[in-house]
XYZ file of C-alpha atoms in Angstrom:
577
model
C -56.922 -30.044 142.755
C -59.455 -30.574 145.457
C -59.176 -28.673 148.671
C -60.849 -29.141 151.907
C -61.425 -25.854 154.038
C -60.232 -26.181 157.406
C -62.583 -25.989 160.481
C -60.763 -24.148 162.348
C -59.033 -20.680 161.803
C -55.079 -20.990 161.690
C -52.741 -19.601 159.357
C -49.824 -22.042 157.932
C -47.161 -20.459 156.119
C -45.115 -23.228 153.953
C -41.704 -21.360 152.773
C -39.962 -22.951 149.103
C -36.151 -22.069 149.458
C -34.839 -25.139 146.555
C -35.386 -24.163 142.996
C -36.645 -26.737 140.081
C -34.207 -29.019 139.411
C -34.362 -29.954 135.633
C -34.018 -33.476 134.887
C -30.669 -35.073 134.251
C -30.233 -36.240 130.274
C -31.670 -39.070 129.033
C -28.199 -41.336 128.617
C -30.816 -45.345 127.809
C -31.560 -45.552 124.627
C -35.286 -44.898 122.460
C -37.963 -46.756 123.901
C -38.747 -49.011 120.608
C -42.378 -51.354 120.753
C -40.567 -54.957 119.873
C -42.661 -55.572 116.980
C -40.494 -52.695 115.070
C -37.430 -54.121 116.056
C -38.762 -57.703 115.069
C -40.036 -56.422 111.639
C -36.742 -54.310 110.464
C -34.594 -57.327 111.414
C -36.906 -59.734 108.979
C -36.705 -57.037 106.178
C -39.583 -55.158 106.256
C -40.766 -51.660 106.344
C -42.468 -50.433 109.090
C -44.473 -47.241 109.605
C -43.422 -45.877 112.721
C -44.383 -42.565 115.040
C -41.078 -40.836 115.868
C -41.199 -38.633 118.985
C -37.923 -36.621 119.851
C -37.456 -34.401 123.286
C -39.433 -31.276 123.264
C -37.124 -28.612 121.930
C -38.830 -25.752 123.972
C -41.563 -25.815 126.665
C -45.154 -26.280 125.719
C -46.503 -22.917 126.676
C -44.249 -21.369 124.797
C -45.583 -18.890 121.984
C -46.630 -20.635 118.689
C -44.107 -19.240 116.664
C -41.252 -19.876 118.819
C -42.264 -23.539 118.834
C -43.099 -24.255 115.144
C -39.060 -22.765 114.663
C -37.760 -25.072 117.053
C -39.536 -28.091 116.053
C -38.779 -27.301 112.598
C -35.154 -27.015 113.274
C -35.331 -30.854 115.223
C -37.061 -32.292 112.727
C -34.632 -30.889 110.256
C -31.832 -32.706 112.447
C -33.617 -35.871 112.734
C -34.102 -35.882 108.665
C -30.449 -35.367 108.367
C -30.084 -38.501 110.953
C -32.116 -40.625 108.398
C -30.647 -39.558 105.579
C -28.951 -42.337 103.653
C -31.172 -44.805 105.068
C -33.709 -46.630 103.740
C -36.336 -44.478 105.184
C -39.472 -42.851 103.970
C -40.719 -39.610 105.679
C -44.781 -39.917 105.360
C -45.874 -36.704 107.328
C -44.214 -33.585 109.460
C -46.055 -31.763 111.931
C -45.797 -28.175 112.618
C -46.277 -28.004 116.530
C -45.206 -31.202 117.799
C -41.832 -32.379 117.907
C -41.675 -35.820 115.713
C -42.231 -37.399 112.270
C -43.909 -40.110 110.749
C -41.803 -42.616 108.581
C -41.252 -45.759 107.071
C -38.292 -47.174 107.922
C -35.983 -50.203 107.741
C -33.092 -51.759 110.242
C -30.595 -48.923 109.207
C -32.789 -46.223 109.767
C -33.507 -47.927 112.871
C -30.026 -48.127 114.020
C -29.700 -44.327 113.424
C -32.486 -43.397 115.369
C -31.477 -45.545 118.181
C -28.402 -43.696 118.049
C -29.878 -40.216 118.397
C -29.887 -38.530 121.687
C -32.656 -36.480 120.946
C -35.010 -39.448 119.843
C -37.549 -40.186 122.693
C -39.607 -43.304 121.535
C -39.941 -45.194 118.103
C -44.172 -46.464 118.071
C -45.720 -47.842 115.524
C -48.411 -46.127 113.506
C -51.481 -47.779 114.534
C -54.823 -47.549 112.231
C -58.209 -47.329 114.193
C -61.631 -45.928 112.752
C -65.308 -44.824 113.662
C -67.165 -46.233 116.851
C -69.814 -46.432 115.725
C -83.514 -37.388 118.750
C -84.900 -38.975 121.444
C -81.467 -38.031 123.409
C -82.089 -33.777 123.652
C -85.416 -34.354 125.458
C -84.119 -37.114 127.560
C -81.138 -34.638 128.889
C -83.215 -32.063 129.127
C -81.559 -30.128 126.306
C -85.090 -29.309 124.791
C -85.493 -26.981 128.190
C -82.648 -25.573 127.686
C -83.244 -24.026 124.306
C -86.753 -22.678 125.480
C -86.455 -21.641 128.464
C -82.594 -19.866 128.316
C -82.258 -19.648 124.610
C -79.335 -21.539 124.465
C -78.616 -23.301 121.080
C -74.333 -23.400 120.956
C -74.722 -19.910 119.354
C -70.501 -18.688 119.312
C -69.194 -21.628 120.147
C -66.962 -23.807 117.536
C -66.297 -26.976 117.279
C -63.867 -29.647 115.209
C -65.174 -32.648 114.422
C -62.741 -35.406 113.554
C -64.328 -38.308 111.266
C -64.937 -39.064 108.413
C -66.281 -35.711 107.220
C -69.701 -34.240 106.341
C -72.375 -33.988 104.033
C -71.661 -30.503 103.131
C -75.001 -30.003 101.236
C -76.990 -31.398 104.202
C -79.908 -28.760 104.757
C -79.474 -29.494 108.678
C -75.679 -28.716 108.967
C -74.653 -26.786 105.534
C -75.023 -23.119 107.556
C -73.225 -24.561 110.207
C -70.447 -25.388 108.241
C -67.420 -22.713 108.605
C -64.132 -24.866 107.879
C -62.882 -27.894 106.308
C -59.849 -29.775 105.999
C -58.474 -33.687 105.564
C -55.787 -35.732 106.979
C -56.286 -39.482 105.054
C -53.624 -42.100 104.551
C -51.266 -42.206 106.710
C -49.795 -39.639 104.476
C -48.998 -42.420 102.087
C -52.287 -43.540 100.052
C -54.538 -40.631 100.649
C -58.583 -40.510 99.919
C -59.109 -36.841 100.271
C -60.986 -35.496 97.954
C -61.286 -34.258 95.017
C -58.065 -36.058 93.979
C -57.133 -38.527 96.668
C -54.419 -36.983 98.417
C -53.315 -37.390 101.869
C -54.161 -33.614 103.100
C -56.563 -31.821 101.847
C -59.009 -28.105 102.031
C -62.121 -30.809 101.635
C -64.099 -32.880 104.587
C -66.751 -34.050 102.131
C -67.950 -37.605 103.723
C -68.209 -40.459 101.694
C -68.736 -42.641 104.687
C -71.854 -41.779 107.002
C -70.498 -41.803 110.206
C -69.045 -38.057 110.914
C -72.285 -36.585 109.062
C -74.605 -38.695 111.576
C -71.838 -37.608 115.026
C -71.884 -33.785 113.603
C -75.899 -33.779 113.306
C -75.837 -35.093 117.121
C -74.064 -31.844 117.652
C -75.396 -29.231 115.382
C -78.495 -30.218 113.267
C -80.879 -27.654 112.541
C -83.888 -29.950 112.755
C -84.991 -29.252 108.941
C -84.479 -33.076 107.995
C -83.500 -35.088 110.890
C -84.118 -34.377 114.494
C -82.814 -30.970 116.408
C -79.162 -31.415 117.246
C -78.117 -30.378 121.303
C -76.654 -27.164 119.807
C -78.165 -26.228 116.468
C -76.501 -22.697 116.159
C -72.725 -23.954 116.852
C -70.210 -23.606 113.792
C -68.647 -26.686 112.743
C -65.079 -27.475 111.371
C -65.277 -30.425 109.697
C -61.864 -32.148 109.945
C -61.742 -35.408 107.600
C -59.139 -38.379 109.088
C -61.468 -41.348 108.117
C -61.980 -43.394 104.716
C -64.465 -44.119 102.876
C -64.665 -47.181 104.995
C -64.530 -45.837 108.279
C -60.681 -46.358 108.905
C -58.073 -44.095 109.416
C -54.381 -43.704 111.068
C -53.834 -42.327 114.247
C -51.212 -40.304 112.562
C -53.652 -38.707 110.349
C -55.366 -37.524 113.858
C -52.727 -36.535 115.013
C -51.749 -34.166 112.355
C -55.350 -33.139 112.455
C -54.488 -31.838 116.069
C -51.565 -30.272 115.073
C -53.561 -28.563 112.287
C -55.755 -27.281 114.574
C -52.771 -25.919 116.988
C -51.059 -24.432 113.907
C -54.408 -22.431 112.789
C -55.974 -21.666 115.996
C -55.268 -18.160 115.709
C -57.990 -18.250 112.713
C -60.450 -21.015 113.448
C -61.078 -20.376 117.486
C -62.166 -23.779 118.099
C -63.882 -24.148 121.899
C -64.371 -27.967 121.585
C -62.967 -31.316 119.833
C -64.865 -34.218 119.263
C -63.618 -37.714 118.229
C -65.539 -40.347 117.489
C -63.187 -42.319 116.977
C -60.380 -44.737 118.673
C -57.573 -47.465 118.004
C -58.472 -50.959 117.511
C -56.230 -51.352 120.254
C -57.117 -50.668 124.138
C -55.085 -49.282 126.947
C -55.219 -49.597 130.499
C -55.353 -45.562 132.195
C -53.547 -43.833 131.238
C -51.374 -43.827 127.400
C -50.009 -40.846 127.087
C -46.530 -42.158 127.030
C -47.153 -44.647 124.595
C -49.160 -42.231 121.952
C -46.740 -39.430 123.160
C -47.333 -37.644 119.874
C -50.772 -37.180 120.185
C -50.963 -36.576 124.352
C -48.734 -33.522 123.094
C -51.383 -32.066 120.860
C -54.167 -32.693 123.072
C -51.839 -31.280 126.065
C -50.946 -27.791 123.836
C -55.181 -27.503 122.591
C -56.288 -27.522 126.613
C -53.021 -25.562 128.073
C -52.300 -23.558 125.906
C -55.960 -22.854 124.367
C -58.456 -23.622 126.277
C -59.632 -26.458 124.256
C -61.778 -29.633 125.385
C -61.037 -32.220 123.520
C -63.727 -35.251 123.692
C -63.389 -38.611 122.477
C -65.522 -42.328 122.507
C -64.209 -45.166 124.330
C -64.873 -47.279 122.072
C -67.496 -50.503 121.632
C -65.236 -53.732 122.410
C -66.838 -53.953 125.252
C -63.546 -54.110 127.577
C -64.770 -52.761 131.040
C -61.391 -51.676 132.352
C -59.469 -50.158 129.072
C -60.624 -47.625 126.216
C -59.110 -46.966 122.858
C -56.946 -44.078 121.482
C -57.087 -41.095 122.096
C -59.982 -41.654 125.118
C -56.615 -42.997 127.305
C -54.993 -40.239 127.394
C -55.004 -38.156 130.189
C -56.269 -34.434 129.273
C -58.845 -36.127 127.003
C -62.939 -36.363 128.324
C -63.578 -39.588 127.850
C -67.453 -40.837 126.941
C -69.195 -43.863 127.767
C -72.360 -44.553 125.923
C -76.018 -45.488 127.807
C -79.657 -46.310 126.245
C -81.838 -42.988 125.270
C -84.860 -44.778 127.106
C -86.058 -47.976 128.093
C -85.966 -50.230 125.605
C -85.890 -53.483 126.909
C -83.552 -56.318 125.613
C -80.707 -54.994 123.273
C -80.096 -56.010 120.816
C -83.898 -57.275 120.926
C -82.057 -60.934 119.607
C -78.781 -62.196 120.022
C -75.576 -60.093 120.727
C -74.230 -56.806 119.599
C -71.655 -59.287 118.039
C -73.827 -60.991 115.812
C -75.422 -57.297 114.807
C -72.448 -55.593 114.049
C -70.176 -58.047 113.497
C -66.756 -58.705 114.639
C -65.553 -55.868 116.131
C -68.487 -55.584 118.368
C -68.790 -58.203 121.649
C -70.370 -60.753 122.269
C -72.811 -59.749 124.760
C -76.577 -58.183 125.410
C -78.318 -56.071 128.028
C -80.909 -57.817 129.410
C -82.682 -54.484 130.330
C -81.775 -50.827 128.788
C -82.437 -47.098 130.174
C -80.569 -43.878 130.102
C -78.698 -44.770 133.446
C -77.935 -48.227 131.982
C -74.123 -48.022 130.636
C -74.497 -50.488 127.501
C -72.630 -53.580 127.947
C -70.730 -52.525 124.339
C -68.954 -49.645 125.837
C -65.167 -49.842 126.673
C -64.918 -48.536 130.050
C -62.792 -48.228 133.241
C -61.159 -45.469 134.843
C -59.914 -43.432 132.315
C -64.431 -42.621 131.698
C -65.185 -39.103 132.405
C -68.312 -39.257 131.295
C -71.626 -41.033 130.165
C -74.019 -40.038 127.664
C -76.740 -41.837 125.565
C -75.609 -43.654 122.378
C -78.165 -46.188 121.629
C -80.318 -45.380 119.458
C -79.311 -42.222 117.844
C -81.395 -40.844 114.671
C -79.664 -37.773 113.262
C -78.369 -36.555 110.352
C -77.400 -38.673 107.321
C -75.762 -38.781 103.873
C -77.742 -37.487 100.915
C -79.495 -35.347 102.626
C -81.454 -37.518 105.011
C -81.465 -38.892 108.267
C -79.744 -42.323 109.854
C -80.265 -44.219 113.071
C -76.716 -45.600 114.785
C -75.390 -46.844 118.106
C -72.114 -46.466 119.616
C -70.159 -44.690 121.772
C -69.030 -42.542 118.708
C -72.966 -41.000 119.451
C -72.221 -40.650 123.642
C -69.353 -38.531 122.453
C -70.593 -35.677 120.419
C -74.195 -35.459 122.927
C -71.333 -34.630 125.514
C -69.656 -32.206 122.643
C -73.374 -30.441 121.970
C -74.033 -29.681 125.818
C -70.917 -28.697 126.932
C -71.191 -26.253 123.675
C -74.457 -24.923 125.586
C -72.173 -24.396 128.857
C -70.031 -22.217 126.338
C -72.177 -19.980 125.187
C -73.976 -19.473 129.036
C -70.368 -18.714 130.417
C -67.885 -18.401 127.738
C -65.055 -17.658 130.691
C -65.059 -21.365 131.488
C -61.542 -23.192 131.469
C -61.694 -26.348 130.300
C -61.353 -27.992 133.874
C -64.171 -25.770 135.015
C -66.356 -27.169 132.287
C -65.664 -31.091 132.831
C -65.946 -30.335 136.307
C -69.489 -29.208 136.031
C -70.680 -31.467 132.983
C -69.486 -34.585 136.175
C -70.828 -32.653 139.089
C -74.030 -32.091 137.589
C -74.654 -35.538 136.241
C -77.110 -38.550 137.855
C -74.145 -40.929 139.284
C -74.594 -44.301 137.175
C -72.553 -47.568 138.226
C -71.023 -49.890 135.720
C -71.430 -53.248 137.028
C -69.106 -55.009 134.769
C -66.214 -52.794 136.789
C -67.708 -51.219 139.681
C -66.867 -47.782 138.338
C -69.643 -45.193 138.978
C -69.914 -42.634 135.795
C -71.447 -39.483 135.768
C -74.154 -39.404 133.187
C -74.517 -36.000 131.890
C -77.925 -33.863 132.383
C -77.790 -30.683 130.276
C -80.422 -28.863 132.435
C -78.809 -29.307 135.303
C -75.306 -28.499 133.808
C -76.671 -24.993 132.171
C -77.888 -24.429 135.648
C -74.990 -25.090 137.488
C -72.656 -22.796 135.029
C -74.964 -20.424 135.011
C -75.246 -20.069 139.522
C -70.787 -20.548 139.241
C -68.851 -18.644 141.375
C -67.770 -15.730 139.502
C -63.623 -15.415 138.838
C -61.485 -12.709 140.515
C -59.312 -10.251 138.881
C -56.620 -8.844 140.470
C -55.366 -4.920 140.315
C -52.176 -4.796 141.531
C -49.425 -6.166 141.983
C -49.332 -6.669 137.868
C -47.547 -6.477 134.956
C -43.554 -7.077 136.734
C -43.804 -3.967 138.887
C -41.702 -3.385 141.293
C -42.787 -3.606 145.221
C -41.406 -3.676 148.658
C -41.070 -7.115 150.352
C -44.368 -6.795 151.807
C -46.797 -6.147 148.639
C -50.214 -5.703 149.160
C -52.174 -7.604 147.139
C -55.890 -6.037 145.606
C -58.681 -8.043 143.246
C -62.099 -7.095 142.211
C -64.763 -8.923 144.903
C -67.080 -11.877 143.861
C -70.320 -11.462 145.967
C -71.100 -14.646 146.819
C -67.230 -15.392 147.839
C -67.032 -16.049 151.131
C -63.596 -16.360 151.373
C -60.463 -16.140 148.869
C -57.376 -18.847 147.811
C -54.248 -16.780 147.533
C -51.676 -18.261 145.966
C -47.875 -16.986 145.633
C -44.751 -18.937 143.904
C -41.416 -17.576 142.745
C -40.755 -17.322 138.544
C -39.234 -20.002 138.602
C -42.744 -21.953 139.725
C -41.299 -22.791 143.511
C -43.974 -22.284 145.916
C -43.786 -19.129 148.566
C -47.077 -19.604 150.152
C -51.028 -20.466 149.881
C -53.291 -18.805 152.051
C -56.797 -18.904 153.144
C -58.898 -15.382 153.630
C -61.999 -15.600 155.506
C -64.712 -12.855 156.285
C -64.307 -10.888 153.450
C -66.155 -7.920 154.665
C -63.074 -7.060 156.863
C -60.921 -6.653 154.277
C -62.982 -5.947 150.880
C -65.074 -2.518 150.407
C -66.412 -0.909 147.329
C -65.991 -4.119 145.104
C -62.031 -4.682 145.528
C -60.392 -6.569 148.430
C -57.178 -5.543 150.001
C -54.460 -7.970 151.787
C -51.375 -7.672 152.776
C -49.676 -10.595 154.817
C -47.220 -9.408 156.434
C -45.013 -12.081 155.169
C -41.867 -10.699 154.046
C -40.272 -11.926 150.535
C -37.222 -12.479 149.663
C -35.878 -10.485 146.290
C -36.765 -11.297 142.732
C -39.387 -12.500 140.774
C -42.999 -13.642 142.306
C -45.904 -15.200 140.446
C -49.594 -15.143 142.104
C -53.016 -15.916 141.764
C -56.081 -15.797 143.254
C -59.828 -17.789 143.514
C -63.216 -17.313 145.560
C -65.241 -19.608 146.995
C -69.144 -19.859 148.178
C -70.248 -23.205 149.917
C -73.643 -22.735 147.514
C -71.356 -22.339 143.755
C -68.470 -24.016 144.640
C -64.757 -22.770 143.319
C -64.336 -19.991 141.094
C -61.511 -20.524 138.137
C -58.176 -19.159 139.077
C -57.452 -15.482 138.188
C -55.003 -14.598 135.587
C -51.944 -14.616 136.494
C -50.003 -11.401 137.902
C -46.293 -10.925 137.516
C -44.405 -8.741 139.871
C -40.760 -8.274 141.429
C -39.345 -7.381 144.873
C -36.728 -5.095 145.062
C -34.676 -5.805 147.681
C -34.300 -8.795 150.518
C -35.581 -8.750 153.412
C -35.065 -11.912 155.958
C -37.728 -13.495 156.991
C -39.254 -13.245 160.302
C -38.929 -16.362 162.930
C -41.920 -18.430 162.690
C -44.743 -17.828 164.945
C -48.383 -17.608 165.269
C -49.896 -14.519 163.101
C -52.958 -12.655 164.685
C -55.949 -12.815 162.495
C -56.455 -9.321 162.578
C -57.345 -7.240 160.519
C -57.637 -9.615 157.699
C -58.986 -12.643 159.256
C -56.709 -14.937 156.858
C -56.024 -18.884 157.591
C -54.819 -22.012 155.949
């Protein structure tokens, strides 16, 4: 949320008396995509994503949601039993199945309650040195010894050499998601989940070397001393389901306690394109990426894809809570391709079209683009690491994707507090402003100097002292945090449990009411009885917004009405709106 500070001193108290209404049950039926519908009633099987309501909030603790979902997807296999359906995959953390299914299975899921949306199983696959010294990165490493060192990070592709002198030490996890959960390549024995990300394809060795490479073989990678869990969801071909990703997020949900992953990257997308944003028509998959950066912290990154579409990007880069990357040149290179089209050097896929002149703040006329673009980084040409050992030159926006993954990996390790908002808010603050002139969208191309710098000057976070932990207070609780000192002033926000807001308030000139590295407020605002939420955040016109403190839990004991509303002096405190 962006805030302007007020020019003038005032205090505005906003008073929440309703509670959060919860919304009425669904009584329409599934949401279905016609071509299922079309499909069952000619006789076919289709392979279809089933999403059913949440059974239990998505903050809630990881066991208590892999028991409920278990126990609704154990309803929903009850509701297909008896039809000619095939269940292909279960997740553990997100509340749906994958399945084949035919018009009677259909008919039964239409005539579930708890069945959301019916969407059909889409397949998608890969999108396919010079970069570290063009951002800067080189500067980074020498002259604040940053090289990713405790950061993690899961790439999802189609694996990685696992021999490869450049990424083998790096290497601290592997699993496999292939098929569709139906005709499976992982190996050794081509099933559809697997312990082993060995790549058989090129493309996730080359987007993990971008990341991670030690610089032994093929040029240094952004951060060379990250660990890498190599997640295979690609074929030997390049192709995949978005299922298989999916379950690849849920994987990661499910184990998270154990792996610690910091950062996602996916270099990879749907054949498909969306319009900003798709969340509600890869619900599935939003959920996972919603539970990895709510509940953990997790920035998940993903291509846009190389269609060339200016205003839509693939799956999963349309969905909301994902940092979507545009790719640019790594240098002037003049004409690409130096002959004909990207079409005619790729092939189909690619589009017909060339860029007359190339730089790093040209955004290549390949990239999918539009509004859903967080970010731009350079994707063409990118030598890194390669099969066999060696090294491999590729272009896409599936290299823009993990050059984004390797510096935000070198914010990590220079402030490992950062929330995932704080971090994509820095990577685009930081970056040189580039406009794509196929849309008129201006991206911020990422600078890894610059970022480490910024991170590194942030305003520090506040922690609060008291009230904490649900104790008990009088209806006029004074409220205590450690001091930041370059804050000059604090954000204090208050809400009931229940999430309705009491009041936000602005405190200015913090030397009149902070002494010996803690500040001290107390509003005089009287509160009602029951149970209050707050939080707090500092801000210095030179670093910006600090993250949010942690949240403190307290209760008032008994009610107290609240004053009539008039002015409040601005003494002692100073506060305003």
């Amino acid at each position: 949320m962006v805030r302007k500070i007020p020019h003038i001193v005032i205090m505005l108290l906003i008073f929440a008396t309703t509670s959060i209404n919860l919304p009425p049950a669904r009584a329409q039926s599934p949401q279905v995509e016609p071509p299922i519908a079309a499909a069952v009633a000619g006789g076919e099987r289709v392979r279809v994503v089933i999403t059913l309501r949440d059974p239990v909030a998505l903050t809630a603790p990881l066991a208590e949601r892999r028991a409920q979902i278990d126990s609704a997807q154990a309803a929903l296999l009850t509701t297909l039993a008896n039809t000619g359906s095939r269940v292909v995959r279960q997740f553990e953390t997100l509340p749906g199945i994958v399945a084949e299914i035919d018009s009677a299975a259909l008919t039964a899921l239409l005539n579930n309650p708890e069945v959301v949306s019916i969407q059909l199983d889409q397949q998608g696959g890969a999108f396919t040195a010079e970069s570290v010294s063009a951002l800067r990165a080189d500067i980074v490493r020498t002259t604040y010894g940053l090289t990713g060192a405790g950061v993690r990070v899961a790439v999802l592709d189609s694996g990685i050499d696992t021999d490869h002198a450049d990424l083998a030490d790096d290497l601290i996890g592997q699993a496999c998601f292939t098929g569709g959960g139906v005709n499976g390549t992982c190996p050794p024995n081509l099933t559809t989940t697997g312990s082993s990300a060995e790549d058989q394809n090129g493309h996730g060795t080359n987007v993990t070397g971008i990341i991670t490479s030690r610089g032994t073989v093929a040029p240094i990678g952004f951060a060379p001393d990250a660990d890498i869990i190599a997640i295979r969801v690609l074929d030997n071909f390049g192709s995949g389901w978005l299922s298989d990703w999916t379950a690849a997020l849920d994987y990661l949900i499910a184990n998270q306690a154990a792996l610690q992953v910091d950062l996602v990257n996916m270099s990879l997308g749907s054949y498909s394109t969306y319009a900003p944003f798709c969340d509600a028509a890869n619900s599935l998959m939003a959920n996972a990426v919603d539970q990895l950066t709510v509940n953990h912290n997790v920035a998940v990154f993903a291509a846009t894809g190389n269609a060339g579409n200016p205003y839509t990007t693939s799956v999963p880069a349309c969905i909301a809570n994902v940092i979507a990357v545009v790719a640019t040149y790594d240098s002037e290179l003049g004409r690409e391709p130096d002959t004909g089209t990207w079409r005619t050097r790729f092939g189909g896929g690619w589009p017909p079209c060339f860029d007359a002149v190339s730089s790093l703040n040209q955004v290549t006329c390949f990239s999918n683009g539009g509004a859903s673009v967080d970010l731009a980084a350079p994707g063409a040409w990118i030598t890194s690491t390669g099969m066999g050992g060696g090294i491999v030159r590729y272009t896409g926006t599936s290299q823009a994707s993990p050059t984004a993954v390797g510096v935000a990996a070198l914010l990590l390790q220079a402030r490992p507090d950062l929330t995932v908002a704080r971090l994509e808010e820095i990577l685009k603050l930081s970056g040189v402003l580039i406009p794509d002139a196929r849309s008129g969208e201006v991206y911020p191309r990422i600078d890894a100097l610059a970022a480490v710098e910024r991170a590194l000057h942030v305003t520090d976070t506040p922690i609060q002292s008291a009230p904490l932990n649900n104790s008990v207070t009088p209806p006029l609780p004074t409220f205590t945090w450690s001091a930041v000192p370059e804050a000059e002033g604090y954000y204090l926000w208050l809400s009931r449990s229940d999430g309705a807001k009491v009041y936000d308030l602005w405190y200015y000139n913090p030397s009149a009411f902070c002494s010996g590295g803690v500040c001290s407020v107390t509003p005089g605002i009287p509160l009602a009885s029951g149970g209050h939420r707050w939080w707090v955040q500092a801000h210095s016109r030179e670093f910006g917004y600090s993250a949010w403190s942690p949240v403190g839990d307290f209760t008032v004991a008994t009610e107290q009405p609240l004053p009539a509303m008039h002015p409040v002096p601005l003494s002692p405190t100073g506060a305003s709106s």
